[in-house]
Structures are given as C-alpha cells and as structure tokens.
Amino acid sequence: MHAPESQLSSTVLMIRPVRFQQNPLTAASNRFMADLDATPAEQQSAAARQFDGLVQALSDADVEVIVFDDTPEPHTPDSIFPNNWVSFHADGRVVLYPMEAPNRRTERRRDILDALVRDYRFVIDDIVDLSHNEKRGLFLEGTGSLVLDRVQRVAFACLSSRTHTEALEEFGACMGYDIVCFDAVDRDGYPIYHTNVVMSVGETLAPVCLEAVPDPQQQQAIVERLEINGRSVMPLSFHQLECFAGNMLEVANRAGERVVAMSESALQSLDAAQRTALENSGHIVAADISDIEASAGGSVRCMLASVHLPRLSA
C-alpha cells in the first residue's frame, strides 16, 4: 500500500549554478536551446542573477525554497535543473534517474540527500536507483521525462532519446505508477526531448500542448486519463510550448494556498482566458529567466525539484 500523496509540495529544492553554460552534449536532442554569442562567463552571470530572482519570487509567495550551491568540479553545466536526476515521494522514497549526457550524471549528489535529512528533518527510508540503466543506453530523466499525477499514480511520458520504455516500465513497477506513453514532436516534426515542456498536471488544471501529439488516439488517451482523474485540460499552442508555457509547476505555499510557478516568457504567451483559468487555479508567480531558457532549453519547472518526503516536526 502506497502512502497517500498530495499533488502539490510546499517545498522545492533548487541548485544555484556555479559554472552554468550551454551544454554541447544535450544540444542534439534539445531544440529549445538557442544559438548564442554569450561567453560561458556571461551565461553564468546571467543565470545566477535570474536564478536568485526566481528564488526571491517563490519565497515572496511563501513557498519554502531550499537552495544548494553547485560545485565547480566536476563541471555540470546543467545542474540548475535538479528535477532530472531526482524525485522525492511521500512514502519516504527517493528515486535517482539515468541521464543521457555523461556530463549530467555527476549532478546526482548524495550529500544533498544527506543534508535534507540532517538539516531539514526530512525522512528518507529508501533510495530507488535507476541509474544502472545508463550502462544499457536506457534513459529516464526524472520529472523532465515524467509528468506525475501523484494522487492517482499516473506517469505521463513522451518517448525520446532521453525517455525509454524499458526504464519507464521499471519506474512504474518500482513506484506503483501506471504509465501513459505518447509521441510528441515540435512544429518541424522533431521529437520533443522532455514531457514537462509539453504538459503540466496541477490539482485541478492540466495545461497540455495537444498540437505536439500527432497521433489522435494518443491525444485522446491523454485527455481521457486527465479528465477521468478530475483535471480540466487547458490546450496550449505550439507558440506557447516554445515559450515554455507547458513547463510550469503548481506548488503550495506554507499556508496551503496554490501557487503556479512559471517563467515570464511563458506567462506573456498566454491569452486572457488562459491567464484567468490559471489565476482560478492558484496565485501566479512568474520570473524572467530568459537567459537560462535560451542557453539551456529549459524553464522554471525544470529548475524545481518538489520535495514530497515526510518530515519530522521541529
């Protein structure tokens, strides 16, 4: 029997970048990365400033943000996206994931897990390590590859070079999740690297770029599974997907109020009706992370690892 889990966490873990820069090892599969003239030092400076802006915006909304600094060595240019290597669950389990790019694998840090227990009173009862799949060339990049309905235990996943069915099946078997697989492509027909740029699942609302799912049966399967589990689907356009409107995350603040975190570019891409739907879902927190988005091809949801672990009282 699995521990009941809320869809929303009131604590997020973030990694402050130290040597952030565009990663050539991820560029082949991530078409959201822009052509840049900025030097690595300029990319790091902009990312650090925008990172702190997002931390402040979330903190101002009374969301608990736990920040760890990246380390200069080994060089992990994408460490700002911790949700790809770890997920935290209400039954006290932590899952570690297999990563496609070799220079992303050293982002997995046991010292961070130790600090969550020692310094923040979280309880970790077991670590489910799926990283052995890397030896077989099979990848599953955390809650980038997986968009989780934590309440109903459904994992949505679009297949790509970073998301393989065998690893998905192992996650589902270990964690007790049903898997809803589909194919997703950008407007030029190229596979989309991560599911969490296509869709997001909140308590009552699920923004999804159905245009990116070319198979009508797969579209229907996504919509039906969301609606039967009580979510209203908010369709997104290709333009909105490209502005990272799918890459939002619904969290809770310390008062238990819903907060919808997204980038400023994502917010600006939405129309009035979509903004109203989101405002009815929760308080919108948007931050300008345009340089991070351009350099690394990821946005706000990628930067937030939701901590659902049980916690000891003070």
Coordinates of C-alpha atoms in Angstrom, one line a residue:
M1 CA 0.0 0.0 0.0
H2 CA 1.5 3.3 -1.0
A3 CA 1.4 6.4 1.2
P4 CA -1.2 8.9 0.1
E5 CA 0.5 11.8 -1.7
S6 CA -0.6 15.3 -2.4
Q7 CA -0.2 16.6 -6.0
L8 CA 1.5 19.7 -4.5
S9 CA 4.5 20.2 -2.4
S10 CA 5.2 23.3 -0.3
T11 CA 8.9 22.7 -0.5
V12 CA 11.1 22.9 -3.6
L13 CA 14.8 22.2 -4.0
M14 CA 16.9 24.3 -6.3
I15 CA 20.6 24.2 -7.3
R16 CA 22.4 27.6 -7.6
P17 CA 24.6 27.5 -10.7
V18 CA 28.4 27.9 -10.4
R19 CA 29.6 27.1 -14.0
F20 CA 26.3 27.3 -15.9
Q21 CA 26.7 27.4 -19.7
Q22 CA 25.2 25.8 -22.8
N23 CA 25.9 22.1 -22.8
P24 CA 27.0 20.7 -26.2
L25 CA 26.2 17.2 -25.1
T26 CA 22.5 17.9 -24.8
A27 CA 22.1 20.1 -27.8
A28 CA 21.4 17.3 -30.3
S29 CA 18.2 16.3 -28.5
N30 CA 17.1 19.7 -27.2
R31 CA 15.9 22.1 -30.0
F32 CA 14.8 24.7 -27.4
M33 CA 18.4 25.8 -27.0
A34 CA 19.2 29.0 -28.9
D35 CA 22.3 29.9 -30.9
L36 CA 24.3 32.1 -28.5
D37 CA 27.1 34.7 -28.8
A38 CA 27.4 34.9 -25.0
T39 CA 30.6 33.6 -23.4
P40 CA 30.4 31.0 -20.6
A41 CA 31.2 33.6 -18.0
E42 CA 28.4 35.8 -19.3
Q43 CA 26.0 32.9 -19.4
Q44 CA 26.9 32.1 -15.7
S45 CA 26.5 35.7 -14.6
A46 CA 23.0 36.0 -16.2
A47 CA 21.9 32.6 -14.9
A48 CA 23.0 33.4 -11.3
R49 CA 21.1 36.7 -11.4
Q50 CA 17.9 35.1 -12.8
F51 CA 18.2 32.1 -10.5
D52 CA 18.2 34.4 -7.5
G53 CA 15.2 36.3 -9.0
L54 CA 13.2 33.1 -9.2
V55 CA 14.1 32.1 -5.6
Q56 CA 13.0 35.5 -4.4
A57 CA 9.7 35.4 -6.3
L58 CA 8.9 32.0 -4.8
S59 CA 10.0 33.0 -1.3
D60 CA 7.8 36.1 -1.6
A61 CA 4.9 33.9 -2.3
D62 CA 5.7 31.9 0.9
V63 CA 6.9 28.8 -0.8
E64 CA 9.8 27.1 1.0
V65 CA 12.8 27.1 -1.2
I66 CA 15.8 25.0 -0.2
V67 CA 18.9 26.1 -2.2
F68 CA 22.1 24.1 -2.5
D69 CA 25.1 25.5 -4.4
D70 CA 26.6 23.6 -7.3
T71 CA 30.3 22.7 -7.1
P72 CA 32.9 23.9 -9.5
E73 CA 34.2 20.4 -10.1
P74 CA 33.1 18.2 -11.7
H75 CA 31.7 20.7 -14.3
T76 CA 28.0 20.2 -14.5
P77 CA 26.7 22.9 -16.9
D78 CA 23.0 21.8 -16.4
S79 CA 23.0 21.4 -12.6
I80 CA 20.4 24.2 -12.4
F81 CA 17.8 21.5 -13.4
P82 CA 17.8 19.0 -10.5
N83 CA 14.4 17.6 -11.3
N84 CA 16.1 15.4 -14.0
W85 CA 18.2 13.4 -11.6
V86 CA 16.0 13.1 -8.5
S87 CA 12.4 12.8 -7.4
F88 CA 11.0 12.8 -3.8
H89 CA 8.0 10.8 -2.7
A90 CA 5.6 10.9 0.3
D91 CA 6.4 7.3 1.3
G92 CA 10.0 8.3 2.1
R93 CA 11.5 7.1 -1.1
V94 CA 13.9 9.0 -3.4
V95 CA 14.4 8.0 -7.0
L96 CA 17.6 8.6 -8.8
Y97 CA 17.5 8.6 -12.6
P98 CA 19.6 7.6 -15.7
M99 CA 20.7 10.6 -17.7
E100 CA 21.6 10.7 -21.4
A101 CA 24.5 13.1 -21.3
P102 CA 27.6 11.8 -19.4
N103 CA 28.4 15.2 -18.0
R104 CA 24.9 15.3 -16.4
R105 CA 25.4 12.1 -14.5
T106 CA 27.6 13.7 -11.9
E107 CA 24.7 16.0 -10.9
R108 CA 23.5 13.2 -8.7
R109 CA 24.7 14.1 -5.2
R110 CA 24.2 12.0 -2.1
D111 CA 25.4 14.9 0.0
I112 CA 22.3 16.8 -0.9
L113 CA 20.1 13.9 0.2
D114 CA 22.1 13.7 3.5
A115 CA 21.6 17.4 4.1
L116 CA 17.8 17.2 3.6
V117 CA 17.7 14.6 6.4
R118 CA 20.3 16.2 8.7
D119 CA 19.5 19.9 8.3
Y120 CA 15.8 20.0 7.2
R121 CA 14.4 17.0 9.1
F122 CA 13.1 15.1 6.0
V123 CA 12.8 11.4 6.2
I124 CA 14.4 9.2 3.5
D125 CA 13.6 5.5 4.0
D126 CA 14.8 4.1 0.7
I127 CA 16.7 5.1 -2.4
V128 CA 15.4 3.6 -5.7
D129 CA 18.4 3.9 -8.0
L130 CA 17.5 3.5 -11.7
S131 CA 20.9 4.9 -12.9
H132 CA 22.1 1.4 -13.7
N133 CA 20.1 1.7 -16.9
E134 CA 22.8 4.1 -18.3
K135 CA 25.0 1.0 -18.9
R136 CA 22.4 -0.2 -21.3
G137 CA 21.9 3.1 -23.0
L138 CA 18.4 3.5 -21.5
F139 CA 17.4 6.8 -20.0
L140 CA 14.6 8.4 -17.9
E141 CA 15.4 11.9 -16.9
G142 CA 13.3 12.3 -13.7
T143 CA 10.3 14.7 -13.8
G144 CA 11.5 16.0 -17.1
S145 CA 10.7 12.7 -18.7
L146 CA 7.8 12.0 -16.3
V147 CA 4.9 14.3 -15.6
L148 CA 3.3 12.7 -12.5
D149 CA -0.2 12.6 -11.3
R150 CA 0.9 11.8 -7.8
V151 CA -2.6 11.4 -6.4
Q152 CA -3.8 8.9 -8.9
R153 CA -0.3 7.4 -9.5
V154 CA -0.2 8.0 -13.3
A155 CA 3.0 9.0 -15.1
F156 CA 2.7 10.7 -18.4
A157 CA 5.8 10.4 -20.7
C158 CA 6.6 11.3 -24.2
L159 CA 9.2 9.0 -25.7
S160 CA 12.5 10.4 -26.9
S161 CA 16.3 9.7 -26.8
R162 CA 16.0 10.7 -23.1
T163 CA 12.9 8.6 -22.2
H164 CA 12.9 4.9 -23.0
T165 CA 10.0 2.4 -22.4
E166 CA 12.2 -0.1 -20.5
A167 CA 13.2 2.5 -17.9
L168 CA 9.6 3.7 -17.7
E169 CA 8.4 0.2 -17.0
E170 CA 11.0 -0.2 -14.3
F171 CA 9.9 3.1 -12.7
G172 CA 6.2 2.1 -12.9
A173 CA 6.9 -1.3 -11.3
C174 CA 9.0 0.1 -8.5
M175 CA 6.9 3.0 -7.7
G176 CA 3.4 1.7 -8.4
Y177 CA 2.6 4.0 -11.3
D178 CA 0.5 3.4 -14.4
I179 CA 2.4 4.8 -17.5
V180 CA 0.7 6.8 -20.3
C181 CA 3.2 6.9 -23.2
F182 CA 2.9 9.0 -26.2
D183 CA 5.0 10.6 -29.0
A184 CA 5.4 14.4 -29.1
V185 CA 7.1 16.5 -31.8
D186 CA 7.8 20.2 -32.3
R187 CA 6.3 22.2 -35.2
D188 CA 9.0 20.8 -37.5
G189 CA 8.3 17.2 -36.6
Y190 CA 11.3 16.6 -34.4
P191 CA 10.8 14.7 -31.1
I192 CA 10.4 16.8 -28.0
Y193 CA 13.1 16.0 -25.5
H194 CA 11.1 16.1 -22.3
T195 CA 7.5 15.6 -21.3
N196 CA 7.5 18.6 -18.9
V197 CA 7.7 21.1 -21.8
V198 CA 4.6 19.5 -23.3
M199 CA 2.3 19.4 -20.3
S200 CA 1.9 20.0 -16.6
V201 CA -0.5 18.5 -14.1
G202 CA -1.9 20.5 -11.2
E203 CA -4.6 19.7 -8.7
T204 CA -7.5 20.7 -11.0
L205 CA -5.9 22.0 -14.2
A206 CA -3.6 20.4 -16.8
P207 CA -2.1 22.6 -19.5
V208 CA -1.2 20.4 -22.4
C209 CA 0.1 21.1 -26.0
L210 CA -2.1 18.6 -27.8
E211 CA -0.8 20.0 -31.1
A212 CA 2.5 18.4 -30.3
V213 CA 0.9 14.9 -30.2
P214 CA 0.3 13.9 -33.8
D215 CA -1.5 10.6 -33.0
P216 CA -5.2 11.3 -32.4
Q217 CA -5.6 8.2 -30.3
Q218 CA -2.7 9.2 -28.1
Q219 CA -4.2 12.7 -27.7
Q220 CA -7.5 11.1 -26.7
A221 CA -5.8 8.8 -24.2
I222 CA -4.0 11.8 -22.5
V223 CA -7.2 13.8 -22.3
E224 CA -9.3 11.0 -21.1
R225 CA -6.9 10.0 -18.4
L226 CA -6.6 13.5 -17.1
E227 CA -10.3 14.2 -17.2
I228 CA -11.3 10.9 -15.5
N229 CA -8.9 11.9 -12.7
G230 CA -10.6 15.3 -12.3
R231 CA -8.4 17.6 -14.3
S232 CA -9.6 20.2 -16.8
V233 CA -7.3 20.2 -19.8
M234 CA -6.1 23.7 -21.0
P235 CA -4.8 23.3 -24.6
L236 CA -1.6 25.1 -25.4
S237 CA -0.4 26.1 -28.9
F238 CA 3.0 25.4 -30.5
H239 CA 3.9 29.0 -29.9
Q240 CA 3.1 28.7 -26.2
L241 CA 5.0 25.5 -25.9
E242 CA 8.0 27.2 -27.5
C243 CA 7.7 29.9 -24.8
F244 CA 7.7 27.2 -22.1
A245 CA 4.1 27.6 -21.1
G246 CA 4.0 23.8 -20.7
N247 CA 6.9 24.0 -18.3
M248 CA 5.0 25.3 -15.3
L249 CA 4.6 23.8 -11.8
E250 CA 1.8 24.1 -9.3
V251 CA 3.0 24.1 -5.7
A252 CA 1.6 25.1 -2.4
N253 CA 2.9 27.8 0.0
R254 CA 3.2 27.4 3.7
A255 CA -0.5 28.4 4.2
G256 CA -1.5 25.6 1.8
E257 CA -2.5 28.0 -0.9
R258 CA -1.8 27.1 -4.5
V259 CA 1.0 28.8 -6.4
V260 CA 1.6 28.4 -10.1
A261 CA 5.3 28.9 -10.9
M262 CA 6.3 29.8 -14.5
S263 CA 8.7 32.0 -16.5
E264 CA 7.8 35.5 -17.6
S265 CA 8.0 34.3 -21.2
A266 CA 5.5 31.6 -20.5
L267 CA 3.1 34.0 -18.8
Q268 CA 3.3 36.5 -21.7
S269 CA 2.5 33.8 -24.2
L270 CA -0.9 33.1 -22.6
D271 CA -4.2 34.6 -23.7
A272 CA -6.6 36.3 -21.3
A273 CA -8.8 33.2 -20.9
Q274 CA -5.8 31.0 -20.1
R275 CA -4.5 33.5 -17.5
T276 CA -7.9 33.6 -15.9
A277 CA -8.0 29.8 -15.7
L278 CA -4.6 29.7 -14.1
E279 CA -5.5 32.5 -11.7
N280 CA -8.5 30.5 -10.7
S281 CA -6.2 27.6 -10.1
G282 CA -3.7 29.5 -8.0
H283 CA -1.5 32.6 -7.5
I284 CA 0.7 33.0 -10.5
V285 CA 4.4 33.6 -9.7
A286 CA 6.5 34.5 -12.9
A287 CA 10.1 35.3 -13.1
D288 CA 12.3 36.4 -16.0
I289 CA 14.7 33.5 -16.7
S290 CA 15.0 34.2 -20.5
D291 CA 18.8 33.8 -20.5
I292 CA 18.5 30.4 -18.8
E293 CA 15.8 29.3 -21.2
A294 CA 18.0 30.4 -24.2
S295 CA 21.2 28.8 -23.0
A296 CA 19.9 25.5 -21.7
G297 CA 16.5 25.0 -23.3
G298 CA 14.7 24.5 -20.0
S299 CA 12.5 26.7 -17.8
V300 CA 11.0 27.1 -14.3
R301 CA 9.6 23.6 -13.8
C302 CA 13.0 22.1 -14.8
M303 CA 14.6 24.2 -12.0
L304 CA 12.3 22.9 -9.3
A305 CA 12.6 19.5 -7.6
S306 CA 9.4 19.1 -5.5
V307 CA 10.1 17.6 -2.0
H308 CA 7.2 15.4 -1.1
L309 CA 9.1 13.5 1.6
P310 CA 7.7 13.1 5.1
R311 CA 9.2 15.5 7.7
L312 CA 9.8 15.3 11.3
S313 CA 8.3 18.0 13.5
A314 CA 10.6 20.6 14.9

